GROMACS .gro file of C-alpha atoms in nm:
model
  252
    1UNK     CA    1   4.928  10.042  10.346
    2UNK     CA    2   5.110  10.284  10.082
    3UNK     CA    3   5.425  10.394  10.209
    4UNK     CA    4   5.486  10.743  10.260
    5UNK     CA    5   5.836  10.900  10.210
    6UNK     CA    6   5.990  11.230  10.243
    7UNK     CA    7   6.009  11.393   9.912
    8UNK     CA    8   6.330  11.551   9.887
    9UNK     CA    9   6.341  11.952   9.841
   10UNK     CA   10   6.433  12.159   9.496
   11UNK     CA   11   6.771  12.256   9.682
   12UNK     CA   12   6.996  11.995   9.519
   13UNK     CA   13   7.254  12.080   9.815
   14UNK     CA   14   7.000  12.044  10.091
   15UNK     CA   15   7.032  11.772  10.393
   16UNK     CA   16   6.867  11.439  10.327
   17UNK     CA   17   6.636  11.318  10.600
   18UNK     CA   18   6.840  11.164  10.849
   19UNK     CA   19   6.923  10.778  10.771
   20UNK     CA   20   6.749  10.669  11.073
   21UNK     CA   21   6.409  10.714  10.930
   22UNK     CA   22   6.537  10.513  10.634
   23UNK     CA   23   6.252  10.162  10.626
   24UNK     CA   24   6.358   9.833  10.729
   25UNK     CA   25   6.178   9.720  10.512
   26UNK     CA   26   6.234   9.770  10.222
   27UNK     CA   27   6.592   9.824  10.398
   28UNK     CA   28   6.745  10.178  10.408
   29UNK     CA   29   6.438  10.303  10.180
   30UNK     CA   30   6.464  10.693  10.264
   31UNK     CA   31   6.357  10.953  10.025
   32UNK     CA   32   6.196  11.009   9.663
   33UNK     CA   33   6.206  11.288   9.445
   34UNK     CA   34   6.463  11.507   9.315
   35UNK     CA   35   6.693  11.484   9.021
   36UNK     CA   36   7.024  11.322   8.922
   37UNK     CA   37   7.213  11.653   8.854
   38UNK     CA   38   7.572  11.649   8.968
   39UNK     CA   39   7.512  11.891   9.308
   40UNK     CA   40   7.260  11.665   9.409
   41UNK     CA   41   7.441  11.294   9.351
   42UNK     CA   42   7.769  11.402   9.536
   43UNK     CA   43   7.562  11.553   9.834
   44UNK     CA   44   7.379  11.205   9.852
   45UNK     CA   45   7.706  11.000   9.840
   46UNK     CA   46   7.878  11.267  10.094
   47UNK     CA   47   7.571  11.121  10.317
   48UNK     CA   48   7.598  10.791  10.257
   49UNK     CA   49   7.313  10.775  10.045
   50UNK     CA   50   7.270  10.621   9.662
   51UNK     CA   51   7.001  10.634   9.443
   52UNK     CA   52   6.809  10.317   9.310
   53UNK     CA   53   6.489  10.264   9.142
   54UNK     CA   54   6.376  10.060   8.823
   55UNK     CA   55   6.223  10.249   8.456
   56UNK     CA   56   5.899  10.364   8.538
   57UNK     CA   57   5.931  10.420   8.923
   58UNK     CA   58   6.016  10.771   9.088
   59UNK     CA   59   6.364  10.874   9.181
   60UNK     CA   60   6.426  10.669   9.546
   61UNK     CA   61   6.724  10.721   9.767
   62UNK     CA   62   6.860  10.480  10.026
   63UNK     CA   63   7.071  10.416  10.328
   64UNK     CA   64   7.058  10.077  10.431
   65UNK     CA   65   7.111   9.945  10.754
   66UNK     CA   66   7.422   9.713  10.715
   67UNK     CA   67   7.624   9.833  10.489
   68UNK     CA   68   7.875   9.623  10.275
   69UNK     CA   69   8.188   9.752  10.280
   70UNK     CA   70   8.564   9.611  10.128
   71UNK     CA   71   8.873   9.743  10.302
   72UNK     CA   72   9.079   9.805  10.063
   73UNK     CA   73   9.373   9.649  10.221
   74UNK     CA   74   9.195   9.310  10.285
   75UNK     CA   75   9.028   9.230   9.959
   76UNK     CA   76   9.112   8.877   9.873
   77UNK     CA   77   9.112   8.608   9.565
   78UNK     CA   78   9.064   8.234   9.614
   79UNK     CA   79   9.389   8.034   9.587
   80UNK     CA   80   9.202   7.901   9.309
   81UNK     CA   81   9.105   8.209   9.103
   82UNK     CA   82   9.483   8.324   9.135
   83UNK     CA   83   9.590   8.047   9.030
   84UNK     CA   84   9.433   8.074   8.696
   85UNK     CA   85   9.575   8.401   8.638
   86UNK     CA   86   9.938   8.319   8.705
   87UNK     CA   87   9.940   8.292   8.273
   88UNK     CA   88   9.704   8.579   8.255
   89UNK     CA   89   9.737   8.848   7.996
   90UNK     CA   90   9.429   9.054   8.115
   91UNK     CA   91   9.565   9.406   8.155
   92UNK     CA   92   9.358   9.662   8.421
   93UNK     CA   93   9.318  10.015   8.300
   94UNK     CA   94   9.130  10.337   8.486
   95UNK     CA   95   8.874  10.600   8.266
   96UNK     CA   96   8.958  10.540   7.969
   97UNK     CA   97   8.627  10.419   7.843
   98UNK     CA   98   8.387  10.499   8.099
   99UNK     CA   99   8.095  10.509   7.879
  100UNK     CA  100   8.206  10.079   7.766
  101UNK     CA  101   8.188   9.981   8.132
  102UNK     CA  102   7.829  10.157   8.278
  103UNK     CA  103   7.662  10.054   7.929
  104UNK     CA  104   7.839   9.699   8.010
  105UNK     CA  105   7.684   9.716   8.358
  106UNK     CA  106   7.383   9.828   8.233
  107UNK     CA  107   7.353   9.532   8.005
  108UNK     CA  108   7.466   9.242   8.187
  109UNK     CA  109   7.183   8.972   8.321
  110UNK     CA  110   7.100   8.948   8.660
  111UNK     CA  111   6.886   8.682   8.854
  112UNK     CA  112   6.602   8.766   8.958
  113UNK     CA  113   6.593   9.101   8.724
  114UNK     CA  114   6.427   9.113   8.417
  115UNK     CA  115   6.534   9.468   8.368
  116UNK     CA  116   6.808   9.726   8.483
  117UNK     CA  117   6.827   9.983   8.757
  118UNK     CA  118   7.089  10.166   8.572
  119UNK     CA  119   6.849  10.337   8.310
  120UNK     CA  120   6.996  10.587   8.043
  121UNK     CA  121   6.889  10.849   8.316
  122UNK     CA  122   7.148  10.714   8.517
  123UNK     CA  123   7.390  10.635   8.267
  124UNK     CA  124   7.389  10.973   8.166
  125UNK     CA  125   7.410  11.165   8.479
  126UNK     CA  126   7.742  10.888   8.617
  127UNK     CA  127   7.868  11.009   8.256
  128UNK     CA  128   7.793  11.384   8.351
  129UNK     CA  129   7.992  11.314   8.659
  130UNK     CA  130   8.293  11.144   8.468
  131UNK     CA  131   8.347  11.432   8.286
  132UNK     CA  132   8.320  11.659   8.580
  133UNK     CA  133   8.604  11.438   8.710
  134UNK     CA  134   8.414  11.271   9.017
  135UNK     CA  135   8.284  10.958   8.869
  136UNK     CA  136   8.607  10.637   8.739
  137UNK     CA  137   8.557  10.309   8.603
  138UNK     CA  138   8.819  10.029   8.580
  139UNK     CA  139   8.894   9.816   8.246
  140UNK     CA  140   8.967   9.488   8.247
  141UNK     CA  141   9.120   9.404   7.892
  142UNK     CA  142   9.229   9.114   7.688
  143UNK     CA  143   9.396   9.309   7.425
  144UNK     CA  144   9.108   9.502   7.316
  145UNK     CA  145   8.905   9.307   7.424
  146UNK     CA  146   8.687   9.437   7.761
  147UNK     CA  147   8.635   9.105   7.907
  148UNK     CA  148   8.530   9.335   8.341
  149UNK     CA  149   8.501   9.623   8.478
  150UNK     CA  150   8.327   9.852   8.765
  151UNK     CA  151   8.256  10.197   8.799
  152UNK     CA  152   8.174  10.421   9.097
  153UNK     CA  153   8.197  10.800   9.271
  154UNK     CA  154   8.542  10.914   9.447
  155UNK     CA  155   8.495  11.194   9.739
  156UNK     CA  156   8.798  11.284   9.898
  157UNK     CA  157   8.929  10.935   9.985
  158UNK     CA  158   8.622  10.760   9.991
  159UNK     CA  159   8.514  10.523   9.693
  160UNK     CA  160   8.195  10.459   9.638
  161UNK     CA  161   8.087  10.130   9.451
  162UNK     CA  162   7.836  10.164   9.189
  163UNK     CA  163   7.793   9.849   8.960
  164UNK     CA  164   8.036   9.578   8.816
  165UNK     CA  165   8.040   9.333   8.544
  166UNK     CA  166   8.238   9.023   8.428
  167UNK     CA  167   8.206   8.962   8.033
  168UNK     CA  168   8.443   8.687   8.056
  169UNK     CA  169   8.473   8.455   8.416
  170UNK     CA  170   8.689   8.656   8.677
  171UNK     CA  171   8.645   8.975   8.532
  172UNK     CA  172   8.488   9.143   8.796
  173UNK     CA  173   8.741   8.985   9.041
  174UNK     CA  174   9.006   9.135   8.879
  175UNK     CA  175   8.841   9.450   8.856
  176UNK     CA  176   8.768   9.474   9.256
  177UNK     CA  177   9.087   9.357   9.335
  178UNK     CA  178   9.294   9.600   9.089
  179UNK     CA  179   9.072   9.919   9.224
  180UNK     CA  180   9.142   9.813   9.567
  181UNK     CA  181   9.550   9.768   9.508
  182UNK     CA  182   9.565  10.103   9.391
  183UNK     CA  183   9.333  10.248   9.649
  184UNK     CA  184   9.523  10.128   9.879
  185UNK     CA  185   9.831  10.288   9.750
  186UNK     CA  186   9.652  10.616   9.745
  187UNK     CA  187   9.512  10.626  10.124
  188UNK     CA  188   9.193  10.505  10.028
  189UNK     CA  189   9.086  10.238  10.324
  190UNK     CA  190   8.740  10.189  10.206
  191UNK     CA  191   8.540  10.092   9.887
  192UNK     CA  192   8.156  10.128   9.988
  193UNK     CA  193   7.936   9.816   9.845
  194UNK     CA  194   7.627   9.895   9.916
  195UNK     CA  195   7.444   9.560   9.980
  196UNK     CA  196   7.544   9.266  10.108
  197UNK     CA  197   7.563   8.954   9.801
  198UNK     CA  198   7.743   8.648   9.803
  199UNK     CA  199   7.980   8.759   9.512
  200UNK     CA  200   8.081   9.040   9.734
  201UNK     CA  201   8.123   8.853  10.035
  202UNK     CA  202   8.355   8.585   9.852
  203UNK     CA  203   8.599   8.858   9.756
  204UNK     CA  204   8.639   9.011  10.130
  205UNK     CA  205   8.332   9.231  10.166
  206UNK     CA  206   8.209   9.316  10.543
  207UNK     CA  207   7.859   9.406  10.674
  208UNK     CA  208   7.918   9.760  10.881
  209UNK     CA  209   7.642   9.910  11.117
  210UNK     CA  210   7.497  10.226  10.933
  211UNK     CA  211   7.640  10.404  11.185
  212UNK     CA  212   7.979  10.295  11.150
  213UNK     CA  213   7.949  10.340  10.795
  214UNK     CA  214   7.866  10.671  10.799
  215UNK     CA  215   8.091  10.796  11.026
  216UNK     CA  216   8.373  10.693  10.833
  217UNK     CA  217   8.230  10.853  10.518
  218UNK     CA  218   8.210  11.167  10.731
  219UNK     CA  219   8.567  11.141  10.788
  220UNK     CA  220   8.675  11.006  10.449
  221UNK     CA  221   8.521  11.248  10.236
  222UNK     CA  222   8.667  11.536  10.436
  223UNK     CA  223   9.016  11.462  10.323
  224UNK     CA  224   9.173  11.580  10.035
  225UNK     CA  225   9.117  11.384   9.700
  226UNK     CA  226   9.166  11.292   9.370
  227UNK     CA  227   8.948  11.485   9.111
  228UNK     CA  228   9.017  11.451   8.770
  229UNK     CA  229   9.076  11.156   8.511
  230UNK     CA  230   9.288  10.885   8.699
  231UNK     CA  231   9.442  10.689   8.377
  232UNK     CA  232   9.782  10.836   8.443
  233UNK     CA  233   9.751  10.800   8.784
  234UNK     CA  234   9.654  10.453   8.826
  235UNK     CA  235   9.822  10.328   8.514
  236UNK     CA  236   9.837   9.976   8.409
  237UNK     CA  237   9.811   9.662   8.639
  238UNK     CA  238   9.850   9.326   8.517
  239UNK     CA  239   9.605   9.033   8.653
  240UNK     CA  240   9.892   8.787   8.710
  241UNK     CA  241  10.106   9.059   8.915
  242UNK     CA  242   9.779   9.176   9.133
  243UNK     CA  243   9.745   8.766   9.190
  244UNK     CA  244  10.072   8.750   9.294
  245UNK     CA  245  10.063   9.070   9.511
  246UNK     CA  246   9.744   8.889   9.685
  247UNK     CA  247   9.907   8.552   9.763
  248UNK     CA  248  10.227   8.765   9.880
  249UNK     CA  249   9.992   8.930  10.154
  250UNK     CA  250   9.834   8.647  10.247
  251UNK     CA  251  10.130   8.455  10.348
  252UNK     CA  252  10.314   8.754  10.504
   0.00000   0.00000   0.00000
């Protein structure tokens, strides 16, 4: 059978349908319809809700039921991985090429997808929401050289994960783990992940009931936040410090 779904209304502010209708299968399937304007994206995320569809397909909007979440304080690297950075020179950066990073995560193969969800619709409305101060990425740089990165939506002290990328081994680690440090620092507890992968679960990701989930993001994006360009704020982070700073919280 076709499957029917609520098509959302012209009212980019509007309530989505409420995420226990969402499909289990395909998990947390929930809406179609609508646009990508900036209104519209922050009401979804303020609802725990994300847009993802392929070229070709119409806009669909989901809240799946787990949802992977990092703490920020309990992200982790294997002894291993840290190891390897201890002689790092990888340097971590925040929006200060925004555009690099989503066409990098646009780019980068996947198994299992011939294509990319993040079409140039999508890169250009994230890139609408940079500017607008709502959407940050995080460099990872040898030299000049972007070797990771990640990019997502900040709303009040929530974080919400969009897509990462390694273009040289680790780089997406380092990425994660930087974003978390300083999230941390900031009285951000959570980074939302969306759906659970092994990559994620590796680096210290947890599966949450939707309804855990989405109480938190009640609460989270309620608080004050942190609008605007964050390259001053967050500065720059080495790899080989954030390794040590891991391996320092593990053993305390």
């Amino acid at each position: 059978m076709p499957i029917r779904l609520p098509a959302l209304p012209a009212d980019p502010t509007a309530a989505f349908p409420p995420p226990e209708t969402a499909l289990r299968e395909p998990d947390g399937l929930l809406a179609m319809g609508g646009d990508l304007s900036p209104a519209r994206l922050l009401n979804a995320y303020a609802q725990g809700v994300f847009p993802w569809y392929a070229e070709g397909q119409p806009l669909l909007w989901w809240s799946p039921d787990p949802r992977m979440v990092f703490r920020t304080g309990r992200v982790r690297l294997s002894s291993r991985f840290r190891r390897s950075l201890r002689r790092c020179e990888w340097t971590v950066t925040a929006d200060t090429c925004f555009q690099d990073v989503i066409t990098a995560c646009a780019d980068a193969p996947r198994a299992g997808q011939p294509g990319t969800w993040i079409t140039s619709e999508m890169q250009a409305a994230y890139t609408q929401l940079h500017r607008l101060g709502h959407a940050h990425s995080i460099e990872v740089r040898t030299g000049a050289r972007l070797v990771g990165g990640l990019y997502g939506i900040a709303i009040g002290r929530m974080f919400f994960g969009e897509s990462m990328v390694s273009l040289a081994s680790g780089g997406s680690k380092v990425a994660i783990a930087a974003l978390a440090h300083r999230l941390e620092g900031w009285g951000f507890p959570l980074i939302d992940a969306q759906v659970e992968n092994p990559h994620l679960l590796s680096l210290g990701a947890e599966s949450w009931p939707r309804e855990r989930f989405l109480q938190a993001v009640h609460e989270l994006c309620a608080q004050p936040g942190m609008t605007g360009c964050w390259s001053n704020a967050f500065g720059q982070l080495h790899a080989a410090d954030l390794a040590a700073a891991d391996g320092n919280r593990r053993d305390g």
